[in-house]
Amino acid sequence: MRRLLGAGAILAASSLWWIAMVALWPGDRPYIGGSKDGSAWDLVVGYNGLGRVFGSSDGMSQSMGGFGGGFGGASGLGRLFNAQVGGQISWLLPLSALALAVALAGVVMRRRGMLSADALLPASGWLLWGTWLVVCAAVYSTQKGIFHPYYTTQLAPAIAALCGGLTAALVRAPPCRRALGAPGGRGRGRGQRGLGRGTDPP
């Protein structure tokens, strides 16, 4: 939490200085495009911020994007699976959800003594990437303002990490370890070489 608060303070200091300078700059200054009152704060928090999540505050539908047609389809839980957006990521989202389910099941099994501690990946990683995925997916599915399909690229790191974590968890599972001839398991044949004593699967 201390590191997170410290990173937040650095983010605020490195970002808000521009907004403060625009607000405090003496005399005339260029109009901030996209804002209603010429302020950078309205641009960041309004048009490019909460306006894209909850829709335009002036009554104009931002879902149309100003181009006569909606990008990404109507808001709703099915947006990430429609023809415009879902063709790129919809088949990976269920796999990521499966990864989270496997992680949760592994935690329960470890607490009951059914699984060794080293068979699981660090819980902090599952928490980080799982929260990342759920928050982004929830916002992009339900936001009523301007939406572009390329926003979903922010899901890519979480999807990659969760799918990679699922692969690593399956490799560490006892059946897979036995099939690979890892220590504590039986190899399939005399001529097959295992992973080596004292080593773990990647």
C-alpha positions as a Markdown table, in Angstrom:
| # | Residue | x | y | z |
|---|---|---|---|---|
| 1 | Met | 0.0 | 0.0 | 0.0 |
| 2 | Arg | 2.9 | 2.4 | 0.7 |
| 3 | Arg | 4.3 | 1.8 | -2.7 |
| 4 | Leu | 0.9 | 2.2 | -4.3 |
| 5 | Leu | 0.4 | 5.5 | -2.5 |
| 6 | Gly | 3.8 | 6.7 | -3.4 |
| 7 | Ala | 3.3 | 5.8 | -7.1 |
| 8 | Gly | -0.1 | 7.6 | -7.0 |
| 9 | Ala | 1.6 | 10.8 | -5.6 |
| 10 | Ile | 4.2 | 10.7 | -8.4 |
| 11 | Leu | 1.5 | 10.2 | -11.0 |
| 12 | Ala | -0.5 | 13.1 | -9.6 |
| 13 | Ala | 2.6 | 15.4 | -9.5 |
| 14 | Ser | 3.7 | 14.5 | -13.0 |
| 15 | Ser | 0.2 | 14.9 | -14.5 |
| 16 | Leu | -1.6 | 17.7 | -12.7 |
| 17 | Trp | 1.1 | 20.3 | -13.1 |
| 18 | Trp | -0.1 | 20.9 | -16.7 |
| 19 | Ile | -3.7 | 21.4 | -15.6 |
| 20 | Ala | -2.6 | 23.7 | -12.9 |
| 21 | Met | -0.4 | 25.8 | -15.3 |
| 22 | Val | -3.3 | 26.1 | -17.8 |
| 23 | Ala | -5.6 | 27.3 | -15.0 |
| 24 | Leu | -3.1 | 29.7 | -13.4 |
| 25 | Trp | -1.6 | 31.1 | -16.6 |
| 26 | Pro | -2.1 | 34.9 | -16.7 |
| 27 | Gly | -3.7 | 36.7 | -19.6 |
| 28 | Asp | -5.1 | 35.1 | -22.7 |
| 29 | Arg | -4.4 | 31.5 | -23.6 |
| 30 | Pro | -5.5 | 29.0 | -26.3 |
| 31 | Tyr | -8.9 | 27.5 | -25.9 |
| 32 | Ile | -8.7 | 23.9 | -24.7 |
| 33 | Gly | -10.5 | 21.9 | -27.4 |
| 34 | Gly | -13.1 | 19.3 | -26.2 |
| 35 | Ser | -13.9 | 21.3 | -23.1 |
| 36 | Lys | -17.0 | 23.4 | -22.5 |
| 37 | Asp | -15.4 | 26.3 | -20.6 |
| 38 | Gly | -11.8 | 26.3 | -22.0 |
| 39 | Ser | -10.4 | 24.6 | -19.0 |
| 40 | Ala | -8.0 | 21.6 | -19.1 |
| 41 | Trp | -9.8 | 20.2 | -16.0 |
| 42 | Asp | -13.1 | 20.0 | -17.9 |
| 43 | Leu | -11.3 | 18.2 | -20.8 |
| 44 | Val | -9.6 | 15.7 | -18.6 |
| 45 | Val | -12.3 | 14.9 | -16.1 |
| 46 | Gly | -15.3 | 15.7 | -18.3 |
| 47 | Tyr | -15.0 | 15.0 | -22.0 |
| 48 | Asn | -12.1 | 12.5 | -21.8 |
| 49 | Gly | -13.0 | 11.2 | -18.4 |
| 50 | Leu | -16.3 | 10.7 | -16.7 |
| 51 | Gly | -18.1 | 11.8 | -19.9 |
| 52 | Arg | -16.9 | 8.7 | -21.6 |
| 53 | Val | -18.1 | 6.5 | -18.8 |
| 54 | Phe | -21.5 | 8.0 | -18.0 |
| 55 | Gly | -22.2 | 9.9 | -21.3 |
| 56 | Ser | -22.2 | 13.6 | -22.1 |
| 57 | Ser | -23.4 | 15.9 | -19.4 |
| 58 | Asp | -24.8 | 18.4 | -21.9 |
| 59 | Gly | -27.4 | 15.9 | -23.2 |
| 60 | Met | -25.6 | 15.0 | -26.5 |
| 61 | Ser | -25.1 | 11.3 | -26.9 |
| 62 | Gln | -21.4 | 10.5 | -26.9 |
| 63 | Ser | -22.1 | 6.9 | -28.0 |
| 64 | Met | -22.4 | 8.3 | -31.5 |
| 65 | Gly | -18.9 | 9.6 | -31.4 |
| 66 | Gly | -19.9 | 12.6 | -33.5 |
| 67 | Phe | -19.6 | 10.5 | -36.7 |
| 68 | Gly | -23.2 | 9.5 | -37.2 |
| 69 | Gly | -22.7 | 5.9 | -35.9 |
| 70 | Gly | -21.8 | 4.2 | -32.7 |
| 71 | Phe | -18.3 | 2.6 | -32.3 |
| 72 | Gly | -18.3 | -0.8 | -30.6 |
| 73 | Gly | -22.1 | -1.1 | -30.5 |
| 74 | Ala | -24.5 | -0.4 | -27.7 |
| 75 | Ser | -23.3 | -0.4 | -24.1 |
| 76 | Gly | -24.1 | -3.6 | -22.2 |
| 77 | Leu | -22.4 | -6.8 | -20.9 |
| 78 | Gly | -22.4 | -8.2 | -24.4 |
| 79 | Arg | -20.4 | -5.4 | -26.0 |
| 80 | Leu | -17.1 | -7.2 | -25.6 |
| 81 | Phe | -18.5 | -10.2 | -27.5 |
| 82 | Asn | -20.2 | -8.4 | -30.4 |
| 83 | Ala | -19.1 | -8.4 | -34.0 |
| 84 | Gln | -17.1 | -5.1 | -33.8 |
| 85 | Val | -15.2 | -5.7 | -30.6 |
| 86 | Gly | -15.5 | -9.4 | -29.7 |
| 87 | Gly | -13.9 | -10.8 | -32.8 |
| 88 | Gln | -10.5 | -9.9 | -31.4 |
| 89 | Ile | -10.7 | -10.8 | -27.7 |
| 90 | Ser | -14.0 | -12.6 | -26.9 |
| 91 | Trp | -12.4 | -16.0 | -27.2 |
| 92 | Leu | -9.6 | -15.1 | -24.8 |
| 93 | Leu | -11.9 | -13.6 | -22.1 |
| 94 | Pro | -13.4 | -17.0 | -21.1 |
| 95 | Leu | -9.9 | -18.5 | -20.9 |
| 96 | Ser | -8.9 | -15.6 | -18.6 |
| 97 | Ala | -12.0 | -16.3 | -16.4 |
| 98 | Leu | -11.0 | -19.9 | -16.3 |
| 99 | Ala | -7.6 | -18.9 | -15.1 |
| 100 | Leu | -9.1 | -16.9 | -12.2 |
| 101 | Ala | -11.3 | -19.9 | -11.3 |
| 102 | Val | -8.3 | -22.2 | -11.3 |
| 103 | Ala | -6.5 | -19.8 | -9.0 |
| 104 | Leu | -9.4 | -19.6 | -6.6 |
| 105 | Ala | -9.7 | -23.4 | -6.6 |
| 106 | Gly | -6.0 | -23.7 | -5.9 |
| 107 | Val | -6.2 | -21.4 | -2.9 |
| 108 | Val | -9.1 | -23.4 | -1.5 |
| 109 | Met | -7.2 | -26.7 | -2.1 |
| 110 | Arg | -4.0 | -25.3 | -0.5 |
| 111 | Arg | -5.9 | -24.2 | 2.6 |
| 112 | Arg | -7.4 | -27.7 | 2.9 |
| 113 | Gly | -3.9 | -29.3 | 2.6 |
| 114 | Met | -4.8 | -30.9 | -0.8 |
| 115 | Leu | -2.1 | -28.9 | -2.7 |
| 116 | Ser | 1.4 | -28.0 | -1.8 |
| 117 | Ala | 2.3 | -24.3 | -1.4 |
| 118 | Asp | 4.9 | -24.4 | -4.2 |
| 119 | Ala | 2.3 | -25.7 | -6.7 |
| 120 | Leu | 0.7 | -22.2 | -6.8 |
| 121 | Leu | 1.8 | -19.0 | -8.3 |
| 122 | Pro | 2.0 | -16.0 | -6.0 |
| 123 | Ala | -1.5 | -14.8 | -5.0 |
| 124 | Ser | -0.4 | -11.1 | -5.6 |
| 125 | Gly | -0.1 | -11.7 | -9.3 |
| 126 | Trp | -3.6 | -13.3 | -9.6 |
| 127 | Leu | -5.0 | -10.4 | -7.6 |
| 128 | Leu | -3.3 | -7.7 | -9.7 |
| 129 | Trp | -4.1 | -9.1 | -13.1 |
| 130 | Gly | -7.6 | -10.3 | -12.1 |
| 131 | Thr | -8.6 | -6.9 | -10.8 |
| 132 | Trp | -7.1 | -5.3 | -13.9 |
| 133 | Leu | -9.2 | -7.5 | -16.1 |
| 134 | Val | -12.5 | -7.2 | -14.2 |
| 135 | Val | -12.3 | -3.4 | -13.8 |
| 136 | Cys | -11.4 | -2.8 | -17.5 |
| 137 | Ala | -14.0 | -5.3 | -18.8 |
| 138 | Ala | -16.7 | -3.8 | -16.6 |
| 139 | Val | -16.0 | -0.2 | -17.6 |
| 140 | Tyr | -15.7 | -0.9 | -21.4 |
| 141 | Ser | -18.9 | -3.1 | -21.3 |
| 142 | Thr | -21.1 | -0.6 | -19.6 |
| 143 | Gln | -19.7 | 2.9 | -20.5 |
| 144 | Lys | -22.3 | 5.1 | -22.2 |
| 145 | Gly | -20.0 | 7.7 | -23.7 |
| 146 | Ile | -17.6 | 7.6 | -26.6 |
| 147 | Phe | -16.2 | 4.2 | -27.1 |
| 148 | His | -13.6 | 2.9 | -29.5 |
| 149 | Pro | -12.7 | -0.8 | -29.9 |
| 150 | Tyr | -9.0 | -0.1 | -29.6 |
| 151 | Tyr | -9.7 | 0.8 | -25.9 |
| 152 | Thr | -9.8 | -3.0 | -25.3 |
| 153 | Thr | -6.0 | -3.2 | -26.0 |
| 154 | Gln | -5.7 | -2.3 | -22.3 |
| 155 | Leu | -7.1 | -5.8 | -21.6 |
| 156 | Ala | -4.2 | -7.4 | -23.4 |
| 157 | Pro | -1.6 | -7.4 | -20.5 |
| 158 | Ala | -4.1 | -8.9 | -18.0 |
| 159 | Ile | -5.3 | -11.5 | -20.5 |
| 160 | Ala | -1.7 | -12.5 | -21.3 |
| 161 | Ala | -0.7 | -12.7 | -17.7 |
| 162 | Leu | -3.7 | -14.8 | -16.7 |
| 163 | Cys | -3.4 | -17.2 | -19.6 |
| 164 | Gly | 0.3 | -17.5 | -18.9 |
| 165 | Gly | -0.4 | -18.1 | -15.2 |
| 166 | Leu | -3.0 | -20.8 | -16.1 |
| 167 | Thr | -0.4 | -22.5 | -18.3 |
| 168 | Ala | 2.2 | -22.4 | -15.5 |
| 169 | Ala | -0.4 | -23.7 | -12.9 |
| 170 | Leu | -1.3 | -26.6 | -15.2 |
| 171 | Val | 2.4 | -27.5 | -15.7 |
| 172 | Arg | 2.9 | -27.5 | -12.0 |
| 173 | Ala | -0.1 | -29.8 | -11.4 |
| 174 | Pro | 0.9 | -33.3 | -10.2 |
| 175 | Pro | -0.4 | -35.2 | -13.3 |
| 176 | Cys | 1.6 | -33.0 | -15.6 |
| 177 | Arg | 4.7 | -33.3 | -13.4 |
| 178 | Arg | 4.4 | -37.1 | -13.5 |
| 179 | Ala | 4.0 | -37.0 | -17.3 |
| 180 | Leu | 7.1 | -34.8 | -17.7 |
| 181 | Gly | 9.1 | -37.0 | -15.3 |
| 182 | Ala | 9.6 | -34.3 | -12.7 |
| 183 | Pro | 11.0 | -35.2 | -9.3 |
| 184 | Gly | 8.3 | -37.1 | -7.3 |
| 185 | Gly | 6.7 | -38.5 | -10.5 |
| 186 | Arg | 7.3 | -41.3 | -12.8 |
| 187 | Gly | 8.5 | -40.9 | -16.3 |
| 188 | Arg | 6.8 | -42.5 | -19.3 |
| 189 | Gly | 9.8 | -44.5 | -20.5 |
| 190 | Arg | 13.3 | -45.5 | -19.6 |
| 191 | Gly | 14.8 | -43.5 | -22.4 |
| 192 | Gln | 12.9 | -40.3 | -21.6 |
| 193 | Arg | 14.7 | -37.7 | -19.6 |
| 194 | Gly | 12.9 | -35.8 | -16.8 |
| 195 | Leu | 13.3 | -32.2 | -15.9 |
| 196 | Gly | 16.2 | -33.0 | -13.6 |
| 197 | Arg | 16.5 | -33.4 | -9.9 |
| 198 | Gly | 16.0 | -30.2 | -7.9 |
| 199 | Thr | 14.4 | -28.3 | -10.8 |
| 200 | Asp | 10.8 | -27.2 | -11.2 |
| 201 | Pro | 8.8 | -26.7 | -14.4 |
| 202 | Pro | 8.9 | -23.1 | -15.7 |
